[in-house]
Coordinates of C-alpha atoms and ligand atoms in Angstrom, one line a residue:
M17 CA 0.0 0.0 -0.3
R18 CA 1.4 3.5 -1.1
S19 CA 0.5 6.3 1.3
I20 CA -0.3 9.5 -0.5
V21 CA 0.7 12.3 1.6
I22 CA -1.2 15.8 -0.7
E23 CA -2.5 19.6 0.5
D24 CA -6.2 19.4 0.2
H25 CA -6.7 21.2 -3.4
F26 CA -7.5 19.9 -7.1
V27 CA -4.2 20.7 -8.3
A28 CA -2.2 18.5 -5.1
W29 CA -4.5 15.9 -5.9
R30 CA -4.3 16.1 -9.6
A31 CA -0.3 16.8 -9.9
A32 CA -0.3 13.1 -7.7
S33 CA -2.8 12.0 -9.3
L34 CA -0.8 11.9 -13.2
G35 CA 2.7 10.4 -10.5
A36 CA 0.7 7.4 -9.7
L37 CA -1.2 6.8 -12.5
G38 CA 2.9 7.3 -14.9
E39 CA 3.7 4.3 -11.7
G40 CA 0.5 2.1 -12.6
L41 CA -0.9 2.5 -9.0
A42 CA -4.3 1.2 -8.7
P43 CA -6.7 2.6 -6.5
E44 CA -6.4 0.0 -4.0
A45 CA -3.0 0.5 -3.8
I46 CA -2.7 3.6 -2.9
E47 CA -4.3 5.5 0.3
W48 CA -4.8 9.0 0.2
R49 CA -3.7 11.1 3.3
V50 CA -4.6 14.7 3.3
R51 CA -1.6 17.1 5.3
Q52 CA -3.3 18.6 8.5
E53 CA -1.8 21.9 8.4
P54 CA -0.1 23.4 6.2
E55 CA 4.0 23.0 6.5
S56 CA 5.6 25.7 9.1
S57 CA 5.2 29.2 9.1
Q58 CA 2.3 31.5 9.0
E59 CA 2.9 32.4 5.6
Q60 CA 2.5 29.4 3.9
A61 CA -0.3 28.8 5.2
L62 CA -1.8 31.8 2.2
F63 CA -1.4 29.5 -0.1
D64 CA -1.5 29.6 -3.7
Y65 CA -3.4 27.8 -6.4
G66 CA -0.4 26.5 -7.7
A67 CA 1.3 25.1 -4.8
T68 CA 1.9 21.2 -4.7
S69 CA 4.0 19.3 -2.6
E70 CA 7.0 18.4 -4.8
K71 CA 7.2 14.6 -2.9
T72 CA 3.6 13.8 -4.1
E73 CA 5.2 14.4 -7.8
P74 CA 6.9 12.1 -8.7
R75 CA 7.4 10.3 -12.7
P76 CA 3.9 12.8 -13.8
T77 CA 1.8 11.3 -17.1
A78 CA 0.0 12.7 -19.4
V79 CA -3.9 12.1 -18.9
H80 CA -6.8 13.7 -21.3
V81 CA -9.6 13.9 -20.1
S82 CA -12.4 15.1 -22.0
K83 CA -13.6 18.6 -20.8
E84 CA -17.3 17.7 -19.0
L85 CA -14.9 15.3 -17.3
A86 CA -12.7 17.6 -15.9
A87 CA -15.6 19.2 -14.8
L88 CA -16.7 16.7 -12.9
L89 CA -13.3 16.2 -11.8
Q90 CA -12.9 20.3 -10.4
D91 CA -15.7 20.9 -8.8
A92 CA -15.8 17.6 -7.1
A93 CA -12.9 18.0 -5.9
L94 CA -15.2 20.6 -3.9
F95 CA -17.2 18.4 -1.9
R96 CA -16.3 17.4 1.0
E97 CA -16.2 14.0 2.0
S98 CA -13.0 12.2 3.4
Q99 CA -13.3 9.9 0.6
R100 CA -12.7 12.5 -2.4
W101 CA -9.3 12.4 -3.2
A102 CA -9.3 8.2 -3.4
F103 CA -12.6 8.8 -5.2
L104 CA -11.4 11.0 -7.8
Y105 CA -8.6 8.8 -8.7
K106 CA -10.7 5.8 -8.8
V107 CA -12.3 7.6 -11.9
L108 CA -9.4 8.9 -13.2
W109 CA -7.9 5.4 -13.1
R110 CA -10.7 3.8 -14.9
W111 CA -11.0 6.3 -17.2
Q112 CA -7.2 6.3 -18.4
H113 CA -7.7 2.2 -18.5
G114 CA -10.3 3.0 -21.4
D115 CA -13.3 2.9 -19.7
R116 CA -14.9 6.1 -20.2
A117 CA -18.8 4.8 -19.0
V118 CA -16.9 6.7 -15.2
A119 CA -18.3 9.5 -16.7
S120 CA -22.1 8.6 -17.0
P121 CA -24.1 9.4 -14.5
A122 CA -25.8 6.1 -15.8
D123 CA -22.3 4.0 -13.8
A124 CA -22.6 3.9 -10.1
D125 CA -18.9 5.7 -9.7
G126 CA -20.5 8.0 -12.4
A127 CA -23.6 9.1 -11.0
R128 CA -21.5 9.4 -7.5
L129 CA -19.4 12.1 -9.4
H130 CA -22.5 14.0 -10.9
R131 CA -23.6 14.4 -7.4
M132 CA -21.0 15.8 -5.7
A133 CA -20.5 18.5 -8.7
K134 CA -24.1 19.2 -8.6
S135 CA -24.0 19.6 -4.8
V136 CA -20.8 21.5 -5.2
R137 CA -22.6 23.9 -7.9
R138 CA -24.9 24.2 -5.8
A139 CA -22.7 26.0 -2.5
R140 CA -21.4 28.0 -5.3
H141 CA -24.8 29.6 -6.4
D142 CA -25.7 29.6 -2.3
M143 CA -22.5 31.1 -1.2
L144 CA -22.9 33.9 -3.7
A145 CA -27.1 34.8 -2.9
Y146 CA -25.8 34.4 0.7
V147 CA -23.0 36.1 2.0
R148 CA -23.8 39.8 3.7
F149 CA -21.0 41.9 3.6
R150 CA -21.6 44.2 7.0
K151 CA -19.6 47.1 7.2
Q152 CA -17.2 47.7 10.7
A153 CA -17.2 50.7 12.4
S154 CA -14.4 53.4 11.4
G155 CA -11.6 55.0 13.3
S156 CA -10.3 51.1 15.0
A157 CA -6.6 51.4 15.8
V158 CA -6.3 47.6 14.8
Q159 CA -6.3 47.7 11.1
T160 CA -9.2 45.7 9.8
P161 CA -10.8 45.5 6.2
E162 CA -14.2 47.3 5.6
Y163 CA -16.1 44.6 5.1
I164 CA -16.3 41.8 6.7
A165 CA -18.7 38.8 6.5
W166 CA -19.4 34.9 8.1
Y167 CA -20.7 32.4 6.1
E168 CA -21.0 28.6 6.3
P169 CA -20.1 26.6 3.2
E170 CA -21.8 23.5 2.6
H171 CA -18.5 22.5 0.9
D172 CA -15.3 23.9 0.3
V173 CA -15.9 26.5 -1.8
L174 CA -14.1 29.8 -0.4
A175 CA -11.5 30.0 -2.4
W176 CA -14.4 29.8 -5.7
A177 CA -16.6 32.1 -4.7
A178 CA -13.4 34.4 -3.2
E179 CA -12.2 35.7 -6.6
H180 CA -15.7 36.2 -7.3
F181 CA -16.1 38.6 -5.3
A182 CA -12.7 39.9 -5.4
Q183 CA -13.9 41.1 -9.6
R184 CA -17.0 43.1 -8.3
M185 CA -16.0 44.2 -4.9
G186 CA -13.0 46.6 -6.6
R187 CA -10.8 48.1 -4.0
S188 CA -13.2 47.9 -0.9
T189 CA -11.3 45.6 1.5
W190 CA -13.2 42.5 3.0
M191 CA -12.7 39.7 4.8
I192 CA -14.9 36.6 4.3
T193 CA -14.8 34.4 7.6
T194 CA -15.9 30.4 7.7
P195 CA -15.3 27.8 10.3
R196 CA -12.8 26.0 8.4
G197 CA -10.7 29.3 6.7
A198 CA -10.8 32.9 5.7
A199 CA -10.5 34.8 2.4
F200 CA -9.2 38.6 2.8
W201 CA -8.6 40.6 0.0
D202 CA -6.6 43.9 0.8
G203 CA -7.9 45.8 -2.4
Q204 CA -5.5 44.4 -4.3
Q205 CA -4.7 40.9 -4.0
L206 CA -6.0 38.2 -2.2
H207 CA -5.2 35.6 0.9
L208 CA -6.9 32.9 1.7
E209 CA -6.2 30.8 4.9
Q210 CA -7.2 27.4 4.9
R211 CA -6.8 26.6 8.3
R212 CA -9.2 23.1 10.1
G213 CA -11.6 25.7 12.0
L214 CA -10.4 29.0 13.1
P215 CA -10.5 30.0 16.4
G216 CA -13.8 31.2 17.5
D217 CA -16.5 32.5 15.4
H218 CA -16.1 35.9 13.9
R219 CA -19.7 36.2 12.7
C220 CA -20.0 39.9 13.3
D221 CA -22.1 41.8 15.0
T222 CA -22.6 45.5 13.9
A223 CA -25.1 47.2 11.8
D224 CA -24.5 50.0 9.0
E225 CA -26.9 52.8 8.4
A226 CA -27.3 50.3 5.2
E227 CA -28.6 47.4 7.5
A228 CA -31.3 49.6 8.9
L229 CA -32.6 50.6 5.9
W230 CA -33.2 47.2 4.1
L231 CA -34.0 45.3 6.9
A232 CA -37.0 48.4 6.6
Y233 CA -37.5 47.8 3.3
Y234 CA -37.6 43.8 4.3
R235 CA -40.5 43.7 6.2
S236 CA -42.3 46.3 3.7
T237 CA -42.1 44.0 1.6
F238 CA -43.4 41.3 2.9
N239 CA -47.2 40.6 2.7
P240 CA -48.8 38.4 5.5
A241 CA -51.7 37.6 3.2
R242 CA -50.2 35.4 1.0
L243 CA -46.8 34.1 3.5
N244 CA -46.0 30.5 1.7
E245 CA -43.8 29.2 4.0
A246 CA -42.9 26.1 1.9
A247 CA -42.4 28.5 -1.0
L248 CA -40.0 30.7 1.2
E249 CA -37.8 28.1 3.0
Q250 CA -37.6 26.5 -0.4
H251 CA -35.8 30.0 -1.8
M252 CA -34.2 30.5 1.3
P253 CA -32.9 27.4 2.9
V254 CA -33.5 27.7 7.2
R255 CA -30.3 27.3 7.6
F256 CA -29.2 30.1 5.9
W257 CA -31.4 32.2 8.3
K258 CA -29.1 33.2 11.0
G259 CA -26.3 34.7 8.3
L260 CA -28.0 37.3 6.7
P261 CA -28.7 40.6 8.8
E262 CA -32.8 39.9 7.9
G263 CA -33.1 36.7 8.9
H264 CA -33.7 37.3 12.2
L265 CA -37.2 39.1 11.1
I266 CA -38.5 35.9 9.1
P267 CA -39.4 33.5 12.3
A268 CA -41.2 36.5 13.6
M269 CA -42.4 38.1 10.5
I270 CA -43.6 33.9 9.6
S271 CA -45.6 34.1 13.1
E272 CA -46.7 37.1 13.0
A273 CA -48.6 36.1 9.9
K274 CA -49.6 33.8 11.0
S275 CA -51.3 34.4 13.6
G276 CA -52.7 37.3 11.9
A277 CA -54.2 38.9 9.2
R278 CA -54.2 35.1 7.8
R279 CA -55.5 33.3 10.6
V280 CA -58.6 36.0 11.2
A281 CA -59.4 35.7 8.0
Q282 CA -59.7 31.8 8.1
A283 CA -61.1 31.7 12.0
S284 CA -64.6 32.5 11.1
G285 CA -65.0 30.0 8.5
V286 CA -63.3 27.2 10.4
G287 CA -65.5 28.2 13.7
A288 CA -68.4 27.9 12.0
L289 CA -68.3 23.8 10.7
G290 CA -69.2 21.4 13.2
G291 CA -67.2 19.1 15.0
K292 CA -66.7 16.4 17.2
I293 CA -64.4 16.2 19.8
I294 CA -62.6 13.3 20.7
P295 CA -60.0 12.9 24.0
I296 CA -57.0 11.2 23.2
E297 CA -53.9 9.9 26.0
A298 CA -51.6 12.8 25.8
D299 CA -48.8 10.1 24.7
M300 CA -50.8 8.5 21.9
A301 CA -51.6 11.8 20.4
Q302 CA -47.4 12.2 19.5
P303 CA -46.8 11.4 15.8
V304 CA -44.3 8.6 15.4
R305 CA -40.6 9.5 15.4
D306 CA -37.6 8.3 14.7
Q307 CA -35.0 6.8 16.1
P308 CA -31.6 8.7 15.4
S309 CA -28.3 7.5 16.7
S310 CA -26.6 10.6 17.7
L311 CA -27.3 13.6 18.9
D312 CA -26.8 15.7 16.4
T313 CA -29.2 14.1 13.9
C314 CA -31.3 14.4 16.2
R315 CA -35.2 15.9 13.8
R316 CA -37.7 14.6 16.6
C317 CA -38.9 17.8 16.7
D318 CA -38.5 21.2 15.2
L319 CA -36.1 22.8 17.5
W320 CA -33.2 22.3 15.8
R321 CA -34.2 24.2 12.8
N322 CA -33.7 27.3 14.8
A323 CA -30.5 26.0 17.0
T324 CA -26.6 26.4 16.7
Q325 CA -26.3 22.5 17.5
A326 CA -27.4 20.2 20.3
V327 CA -26.2 20.0 23.9
G328 CA -25.8 16.8 25.9
S329 CA -24.3 16.4 28.7
S330 CA -21.4 17.0 30.5
G331 CA -20.3 14.9 34.6
P332 CA -19.5 11.4 34.1
S333 CA -21.9 8.8 33.4
D334 CA -22.1 7.2 36.5
A335 CA -22.1 10.3 38.5
R336 CA -24.5 9.4 41.5
I337 CA -26.4 12.3 41.1
M338 CA -28.3 13.8 37.7
L339 CA -28.9 17.5 38.1
I340 CA -31.9 18.5 34.8
G341 CA -32.2 22.1 33.4
E342 CA -34.9 22.9 31.3
Q343 CA -32.8 23.5 27.8
P344 CA -29.9 25.4 25.9
G345 CA -29.9 28.5 26.3
D346 CA -28.1 31.1 24.8
Q347 CA -24.0 30.5 25.5
E348 CA -24.9 27.3 25.6
D349 CA -26.1 26.7 21.9
L350 CA -23.5 28.4 20.5
S351 CA -20.7 26.8 23.1
G352 CA -22.6 23.0 23.0
Q353 CA -21.9 22.7 26.9
P354 CA -24.4 22.4 29.4
F355 CA -25.0 25.7 31.7
V356 CA -22.3 27.8 30.9
G357 CA -24.1 30.9 30.4
P358 CA -25.3 33.2 33.2
A359 CA -27.4 30.0 35.1
G360 CA -24.9 28.1 34.8
Q361 CA -22.8 30.4 36.9
L362 CA -25.1 30.7 38.8
L363 CA -26.2 26.7 39.2
T364 CA -22.2 26.3 40.2
I365 CA -22.4 28.4 43.0
A366 CA -25.5 26.5 44.3
I367 CA -23.4 23.5 43.6
T368 CA -19.8 23.8 45.5
R369 CA -22.3 25.5 49.3
A370 CA -23.7 21.9 48.7
G371 CA -20.6 20.6 48.9
L372 CA -20.0 19.2 45.8
S373 CA -18.2 20.1 42.4
R374 CA -19.3 20.6 39.1
D375 CA -17.7 17.4 37.9
Q376 CA -19.0 14.9 40.2
V377 CA -22.3 15.7 39.1
Y378 CA -24.2 14.9 35.4
L379 CA -25.7 17.8 34.3
T380 CA -27.6 17.8 31.7
N381 CA -31.2 19.4 29.4
A382 CA -34.7 18.5 29.7
V383 CA -34.1 19.4 26.1
K384 CA -31.6 19.6 23.9
H385 CA -32.2 22.0 21.1
F386 CA -32.5 25.6 22.4
K387 CA -35.8 27.0 21.6
W388 CA -35.9 30.9 21.8
E389 CA -37.8 34.1 19.8
P390 CA -36.0 36.5 17.9
R391 CA -36.2 40.6 19.6
G392 CA -34.6 42.6 18.3
K393 CA -31.2 41.3 17.9
R394 CA -31.2 39.5 20.9
R395 CA -32.5 35.9 20.7
L396 CA -34.9 35.3 23.8
H397 CA -35.3 32.0 25.6
K398 CA -38.8 30.3 25.0
T399 CA -39.8 27.4 27.0
P400 CA -39.9 24.0 25.4
G401 CA -43.9 22.8 24.7
Q402 CA -45.0 19.8 26.0
R403 CA -44.1 18.4 22.4
E404 CA -41.3 19.0 22.6
I405 CA -40.8 17.6 26.1
E406 CA -41.7 14.6 25.3
A407 CA -40.5 13.5 21.6
C408 CA -36.5 14.8 23.5
S409 CA -37.0 12.3 26.5
F410 CA -36.0 9.5 24.0
W411 CA -32.7 11.7 25.5
L412 CA -33.2 11.2 28.2
E413 CA -34.8 8.1 28.9
R414 CA -31.6 6.8 27.4
E415 CA -29.3 8.9 29.8
L416 CA -31.4 7.6 33.3
R417 CA -30.7 4.0 31.5
T418 CA -26.7 4.7 31.5
V419 CA -26.1 6.7 34.5
R420 CA -28.4 5.1 36.8
P421 CA -27.9 8.0 38.9
A422 CA -29.2 8.0 42.9
V423 CA -30.2 11.6 42.9
I424 CA -31.9 13.0 40.3
V425 CA -33.1 17.1 41.1
A426 CA -35.0 18.5 38.7
L427 CA -34.3 22.3 37.8
G428 CA -37.4 23.7 37.9
A429 CA -40.8 23.1 36.0
T430 CA -39.8 21.8 32.6
A431 CA -37.5 19.3 33.8
L432 CA -40.0 17.7 36.7
T433 CA -42.7 17.5 33.1
A434 CA -39.8 15.4 31.9
L435 CA -38.8 13.1 34.4
L436 CA -42.2 12.5 35.7
R437 CA -43.3 12.4 32.3
G438 CA -46.9 14.1 32.5
K439 CA -46.7 18.0 33.5
V440 CA -47.1 18.4 37.0
S441 CA -46.5 21.2 39.8
L442 CA -43.5 22.0 40.7
R443 CA -44.9 23.4 43.7
D444 CA -46.7 19.7 44.7
H445 CA -43.1 18.3 44.6
L446 CA -40.6 21.2 46.3
D447 CA -40.6 20.1 49.8
A448 CA -40.1 16.6 49.7
P449 CA -38.2 14.0 48.1
F450 CA -39.5 11.3 45.8
R451 CA -39.1 8.4 43.9
V452 CA -38.3 8.4 40.6
E453 CA -36.1 5.1 38.5
G454 CA -35.5 3.3 41.3
G455 CA -33.7 5.9 43.6
W456 CA -34.7 9.4 45.1
G457 CA -36.1 12.9 43.0
I458 CA -35.7 16.1 44.0
A459 CA -37.5 18.9 42.6
T460 CA -36.5 22.5 43.2
Y461 CA -36.1 26.0 41.4
H462 CA -34.2 26.7 38.4
P463 CA -31.2 29.0 38.9
S464 CA -33.0 31.3 36.0
F465 CA -36.3 31.7 38.6
A466 CA -32.9 33.4 40.7
L467 CA -31.6 35.2 38.0
R468 CA -35.0 37.0 37.8
Q469 CA -35.7 37.7 40.4
Q470 CA -36.4 41.4 41.0
N471 CA -33.9 42.4 44.0
D472 CA -30.4 40.6 45.7
A473 CA -32.0 39.3 48.3
D474 CA -35.2 37.4 46.3
R475 CA -32.3 36.6 44.6
D476 CA -30.0 34.7 47.7
K477 CA -33.5 32.8 49.0
V478 CA -33.7 31.3 45.5
L479 CA -30.2 30.5 45.8
A480 CA -30.1 28.9 48.1
E481 CA -33.5 27.3 48.4
I482 CA -31.9 25.9 45.2
S483 CA -27.9 24.7 47.6
N484 CA -30.4 23.6 50.1
A485 CA -31.6 21.2 47.4
L486 CA -29.3 20.0 46.0
M487 CA -27.0 20.0 49.6
R488 CA -30.7 17.2 50.5
A489 CA -29.3 15.0 47.8
R490 CA -25.6 15.0 47.8
E491 CA -26.8 13.1 51.5
L492 CA -29.6 11.1 49.7
A493 CA -26.7 10.0 47.6
E494 CA -24.1 9.2 50.1
S495 CA -26.6 7.4 51.8
A496 CA -28.3 4.9 49.2
T497 CA -26.9 1.2 48.3
P498 CA -25.0 1.7 44.9
T499 CA -26.3 0.7 42.5
A500 CA -24.7 -2.7 40.2
T501 CA -22.5 -2.7 37.3
K502 CA -24.3 -0.3 35.1
P503 CA -24.5 -1.5 31.6
Q504 CA -22.6 0.0 28.5
Q505 CA -24.1 2.1 26.3
Ligands
URA614 N1 -31.0 26.2 31.5 C1 -30.9 25.1 31.7 O1 -31.8 25.0 31.5 N2 -30.1 23.8 30.8 C2 -29.0 25.0 30.5 O2 -27.7 24.1 29.9 C3 -28.3 26.6 31.1 C4 -29.2 27.2 31.7

């Protein structure tokens, strides 16, 4: 097996492939590997298209491919997939050995190649359509580009799109940042930096006058009576909304349209119809939902659409105490970690006061995606509904089976509802531990309830209640017999 290491771009692959063909290396005799970081200095991270590794260019051979295949290879090379270079080499190898079917969509490899190229072309089109540059405040001591855009392309189309913008934006300096690299135009020259993930999120949050005008215009063109959500989402898929200045307006405009003009028009007609009321148990009324293999792919309810990511748990999976919160908040949604925002900081204080530490307890939430509504530029927390709690119980039940804690602390009403699988009153459960899941359950306030108190005294009172509940949890965990060996997940 020959290992070929290339930089992660088409030109490097092409040079290496011509060498490999020259040596008669069959696809199955090669292991394609990508050099993780461009060598040494920062300077070299700014690559130009011609840069290839000398080591990967043994005795190149000439290959004549059709124009169509050349374009397909070049486009498919931008498709994000770890096996792309091996696959493209297989295509080239078959072509070189006279197997012309490989370029046809009727062939299995050909079909895959066409699919990849098509997906990349779509990603290019999307990038041109949905990148939004925002003007930066001038007068900063640090020299920054005049315009900055944040975008999350589906494939490696940054360099291609950057060329496009470079030709159209004259001498203005700009920068497009993405999770995997950045393009910078200094007014004369394009610089590309390709990294496996830039540190942090370079989304920019500045608004200029033009943007305010654009938002006002966008709002004014929206006709609630003619809302067609399916068409709207088809033309501007939801995953792009968060990168668009107008993106935060859309959910609110849709919900206003639904609860406003359009509903008014329908309500009287619908209300006039006679009907039958059929009582159904809440769990029977749930739709059949799929069983996703990982939290990232969970589509059991719609909350994933507007969330950055699903947020799982933290803490040891053999913890004696499990704390269940409601759902991730704004900061948890961005960081992917539970309880890292203001409520999390308060919770940490309560945990410490109870004689515990965060890394001793298992922290999770009843609902794993952030539910929010736009308020100006902010994302305001929205309490999850019964349907979302029910959909997400799939994950909580798994966690309960795996961790099998001696004590479960429900932080707030949503957590208690999820734990007891039905709407219950938090107040009725506040004072005494109860039996649940073969151990003890304790209900207390959610730390954000403390945050909402008007004055320090009331806030301290709620915080003291939470730490007392956690202290009770610690005592119960210490006195309960440890459970027998836990099953591996
Ligand atoms: N509130 C919660 O319920 N959970 C978190 O993770 C953060 C805030």
